[in-house]
């Protein structure tokens, strides 16, 4: 199966760049990072995660353990098929977002951090894949990178994947970057970045009602005043505001209005 290569910093493009990289990486360090993920696996206590190590320099899995059965594929499918097999069962709309946006955001962030600190950051996102029974499943992945000291590009990906099908009801892809610090009594984490991505373009569009509310926001009206004008509850207006912030990946009302004016949404 031949994969199409994409723009710089996309997942597939980076795989091309690091393929057959000959830097010496400590495998003891790689497996220690996997052990760290097993220690923090209780973030989703009601599922059994799949723990993995991916060698990007050979586009292969080095290790799979834990709840691999949730995929309904034999582990050999992943171990022998490598990244090509993963891409084959990946939801194509979700993979386009991961390839062009999520992974690109990860690589761009890594450029701002010292290579010696890269493994301390955890990159998380959700996506869908086709399981062995032909059903779409939603999963949540948390992983860290070991990167090249020469280029800063990811060489190994170590982490875990948990099944969230039972409670993931929409297609929005939540992407986060967190800083993890190991201490004597466990780990502390700090949220560094949070993004929302949408596999389907129509989900990114503001609804007619959202645009009406946004116009009132540009007039300087408060949520309470807008609610009274439209005969809605203030909580409803607040929820519309939150949805608009997610769709535009803006952090506050000022950024939202600026973004919408710049892109001629209003």
Coordinates of C-alpha atoms in Angstrom, one line a residue:
X1 CA 0.0 0.0 0.0
X2 CA 1.6 3.3 -1.1
X3 CA 1.1 6.3 1.1
X4 CA 0.8 9.8 -0.2
X5 CA 3.4 12.1 1.3
X6 CA 2.3 15.6 2.4
X7 CA 3.5 19.0 3.4
X8 CA 6.4 19.8 5.8
X9 CA 5.9 18.8 9.4
X10 CA 3.0 16.5 8.5
X11 CA 3.2 13.0 10.0
X12 CA 4.0 11.3 6.7
X13 CA 6.5 13.9 5.6
X14 CA 8.4 13.6 8.9
X15 CA 8.4 9.8 8.6
X16 CA 10.2 10.2 5.3
X17 CA 12.8 12.5 6.9
X18 CA 13.7 10.2 9.8
X19 CA 13.4 6.9 8.0
X20 CA 16.7 5.0 8.5
X21 CA 18.0 7.6 10.9
X22 CA 21.2 6.2 12.4
X23 CA 21.5 8.1 15.6
X24 CA 22.2 5.9 18.7
X25 CA 19.3 6.0 21.1
X26 CA 19.3 4.3 24.5
X27 CA 16.7 1.6 24.4
X28 CA 16.8 1.5 28.2
X29 CA 15.6 5.1 28.1
X30 CA 12.9 4.3 25.7
X31 CA 11.5 1.5 27.8
X32 CA 11.7 3.6 30.9
X33 CA 9.5 6.1 29.3
X34 CA 7.0 3.3 28.5
X35 CA 7.1 2.4 32.2
X36 CA 6.2 6.0 33.1
X37 CA 3.1 5.7 30.9
X38 CA 2.1 2.6 32.7
X39 CA 2.3 4.4 36.0
X40 CA 0.0 7.2 34.9
X41 CA -2.5 4.8 33.1
X42 CA -5.1 5.5 35.8
X43 CA -6.1 8.7 34.0
X44 CA -8.8 6.5 32.4
X45 CA -9.2 3.8 35.0
X46 CA -12.2 2.0 33.5
X47 CA -10.4 0.8 30.4
X48 CA -7.3 -1.3 29.8
X49 CA -5.0 0.8 27.6
X50 CA -2.8 -0.5 24.8
X51 CA 0.9 0.5 25.6
X52 CA 3.1 0.9 22.6
X53 CA 6.5 1.9 21.3
X54 CA 6.8 3.0 17.6
X55 CA 10.1 3.3 15.9
X56 CA 9.6 6.1 13.3
X57 CA 13.0 5.4 11.7
X58 CA 11.7 2.0 10.5
X59 CA 8.0 2.8 10.6
X60 CA 7.4 -0.2 12.9
X61 CA 6.0 -1.1 16.3
X62 CA 8.7 -2.2 18.8
X63 CA 6.3 -3.1 21.5
X64 CA 2.5 -3.7 22.1
X65 CA 1.0 -4.7 25.4
X66 CA -2.0 -4.3 27.6
X67 CA -5.5 -4.2 26.1
X68 CA -4.5 -4.9 22.5
X69 CA -7.6 -7.1 22.3
X70 CA -9.8 -3.9 22.1
X71 CA -8.8 -3.5 18.4
X72 CA -10.0 -7.1 17.6
X73 CA -6.9 -7.5 15.5
X74 CA -4.0 -9.9 16.4
X75 CA -1.0 -8.0 17.7
X76 CA 1.0 -9.4 14.8
X77 CA -1.1 -7.2 12.4
X78 CA 0.4 -4.1 14.0
X79 CA 3.9 -5.6 14.6
X80 CA 4.2 -6.9 11.0
X81 CA 2.2 -4.2 9.2
X82 CA 3.7 -1.2 11.1
X83 CA 2.5 2.3 10.4
X84 CA 1.1 1.3 7.0
X85 CA -1.4 -1.0 8.8
X86 CA -2.3 1.7 11.3
X87 CA -3.0 4.2 8.5
X88 CA -5.0 1.6 6.6
X89 CA -7.5 1.3 9.5
X90 CA -7.4 4.9 10.5
X91 CA -10.6 7.0 9.8
X92 CA -9.5 8.9 6.7
X93 CA -11.0 12.2 7.8
X94 CA -9.4 11.9 11.2
X95 CA -6.0 10.9 9.7
X96 CA -6.1 14.0 7.5
X97 CA -6.5 16.2 10.6
X98 CA -3.7 14.3 12.4
X99 CA -1.3 14.3 9.5
X100 CA -1.7 18.0 8.6
X101 CA -2.7 19.7 11.9
X102 CA -2.2 17.7 15.1
X103 CA 1.2 16.3 14.2
X104 CA 2.3 19.6 12.7
X105 CA 1.3 21.4 15.9
X106 CA 3.4 18.8 17.9
X107 CA 6.5 19.3 15.8
X108 CA 6.2 23.1 15.8
X109 CA 5.9 23.0 19.6
X110 CA 9.0 20.7 19.9
X111 CA 11.0 23.3 18.0
X112 CA 10.4 25.8 20.9
X113 CA 11.7 23.4 23.6
X114 CA 15.2 22.0 24.3
X115 CA 15.7 18.4 22.9
X116 CA 16.7 17.3 26.4
X117 CA 13.2 18.2 27.6
X118 CA 11.1 16.7 24.8
X119 CA 10.4 13.4 26.5
X120 CA 8.8 15.3 29.5
X121 CA 5.9 16.5 27.3
X122 CA 2.8 14.4 26.7
X123 CA 0.8 14.9 23.5
X124 CA -2.8 13.7 23.5
X125 CA -5.6 13.5 21.0
X126 CA -8.6 11.3 20.0
X127 CA -9.3 9.6 16.7
X128 CA -11.4 6.8 15.2
X129 CA -10.2 3.6 13.6
X130 CA -11.9 0.6 12.0
X131 CA -11.7 -2.4 14.3
X132 CA -11.4 -6.1 13.3
X133 CA -15.2 -6.4 13.4
X134 CA -15.6 -3.6 10.8
X135 CA -16.9 -1.1 13.4
X136 CA -15.6 2.4 14.0
X137 CA -14.1 2.9 17.4
X138 CA -13.1 6.1 19.2
X139 CA -9.8 6.0 21.1
X140 CA -7.7 8.5 23.1
X141 CA -3.9 8.5 22.7
X142 CA -1.4 9.9 25.1
X143 CA 2.3 9.7 24.1
X144 CA 5.7 11.3 24.3
X145 CA 8.5 11.6 21.7
X146 CA 12.2 10.8 21.8
X147 CA 13.7 13.1 19.2
X148 CA 16.8 13.5 17.1
X149 CA 19.5 15.6 18.7
X150 CA 20.5 16.7 15.2
X151 CA 17.1 17.7 13.7
X152 CA 14.7 17.8 16.7
X153 CA 12.3 15.5 14.7
X154 CA 10.6 12.6 16.5
X155 CA 12.4 9.3 16.2
X156 CA 10.3 7.2 18.7
X157 CA 6.7 7.5 20.0
X158 CA 6.0 5.9 23.4
X159 CA 2.6 5.9 25.0
X160 CA -0.9 4.4 25.5
X161 CA -4.2 4.3 23.7
X162 CA -7.6 3.8 25.5
X163 CA -11.0 3.0 24.1
X164 CA -13.5 5.9 24.6
X165 CA -16.2 4.6 22.2
X166 CA -18.7 4.3 25.0
X167 CA -18.8 8.0 25.8
X168 CA -17.4 9.8 22.7
X169 CA -20.5 11.0 20.9
X170 CA -19.1 13.6 18.5
X171 CA -16.3 13.7 15.9
X172 CA -14.4 16.7 17.4
X173 CA -10.7 16.0 17.9
X174 CA -9.3 17.4 21.1
X175 CA -5.5 17.9 21.1
X176 CA -3.5 18.8 24.1
X177 CA 0.2 19.2 25.1
X178 CA 1.1 18.8 28.8
X179 CA 4.3 19.1 30.7
X180 CA 4.8 16.1 33.1
X181 CA 7.2 16.3 36.0
X182 CA 8.1 13.2 38.0
X183 CA 8.3 13.6 41.7
X184 CA 8.7 11.2 44.6
X185 CA 4.9 10.8 45.1
X186 CA 4.0 10.6 41.4
X187 CA 3.6 13.0 38.6
X188 CA 2.4 16.6 38.3
X189 CA 1.2 18.0 35.0
X190 CA 0.7 21.4 33.5
X191 CA -1.4 22.1 30.5
X192 CA 0.6 23.9 27.8
X193 CA -1.6 23.9 24.8
X194 CA -5.2 22.9 23.9
X195 CA -6.7 22.8 20.4
X196 CA -10.0 21.6 18.8
X197 CA -9.9 20.2 15.3
X198 CA -12.8 19.1 13.1
X199 CA -12.6 16.3 10.6
X200 CA -15.7 17.6 8.7
X201 CA -15.6 21.1 7.5
X202 CA -19.3 21.8 8.1
X203 CA -18.7 21.2 11.8
X204 CA -16.3 24.2 11.9
X205 CA -18.9 26.6 10.5
X206 CA -20.8 28.9 12.9
X207 CA -24.5 28.4 12.9
X208 CA -27.0 31.2 12.1
X209 CA -27.8 31.6 15.8
X210 CA -24.1 31.7 16.7
X211 CA -23.5 34.5 14.1
X212 CA -26.5 36.4 15.5
X213 CA -25.1 36.1 19.0
X214 CA -21.6 37.1 17.8
X215 CA -22.9 40.2 16.2
X216 CA -24.5 41.3 19.5
X217 CA -21.2 40.5 21.2
X218 CA -19.4 42.9 18.8
X219 CA -21.9 45.6 19.9
X220 CA -20.7 45.1 23.4
X221 CA -23.7 43.3 24.9
X222 CA -23.2 41.0 27.8
X223 CA -24.4 37.3 27.8
X224 CA -27.3 38.4 30.0
X225 CA -28.3 41.2 27.7
X226 CA -28.1 38.9 24.6
X227 CA -30.1 36.2 26.4
X228 CA -32.9 38.8 27.1
X229 CA -32.9 40.0 23.5
X230 CA -33.3 36.4 22.1
X231 CA -35.6 35.2 25.0
X232 CA -33.0 32.5 25.9
X233 CA -31.3 31.6 29.1
X234 CA -27.9 33.1 30.0
X235 CA -26.5 29.5 30.2
X236 CA -27.6 28.9 26.5
X237 CA -25.7 32.1 25.4
X238 CA -22.6 31.0 27.4
X239 CA -22.7 27.6 25.7
X240 CA -22.9 29.2 22.3
X241 CA -19.9 31.3 23.2
X242 CA -17.9 28.2 24.3
X243 CA -18.8 26.4 21.0
X244 CA -17.6 29.4 19.0
X245 CA -14.3 29.5 20.9
X246 CA -13.8 25.8 20.2
X247 CA -14.7 26.1 16.5
X248 CA -12.2 28.9 16.0
X249 CA -9.6 27.8 18.5
X250 CA -9.6 31.2 20.1
X251 CA -9.0 31.8 23.8
X252 CA -11.4 34.7 24.6
X253 CA -14.1 36.9 23.2
X254 CA -11.6 39.5 21.9
X255 CA -9.7 36.8 19.9
X256 CA -13.0 35.4 18.7
X257 CA -14.3 38.7 17.3
X258 CA -10.9 39.5 15.8
X259 CA -10.7 36.0 14.1
X260 CA -14.3 36.3 12.7
X261 CA -13.7 39.9 11.4
X262 CA -10.4 38.8 9.8
X263 CA -12.0 35.8 8.1
X264 CA -15.2 37.8 7.1
X265 CA -17.4 35.5 9.1
X266 CA -19.3 38.6 10.3

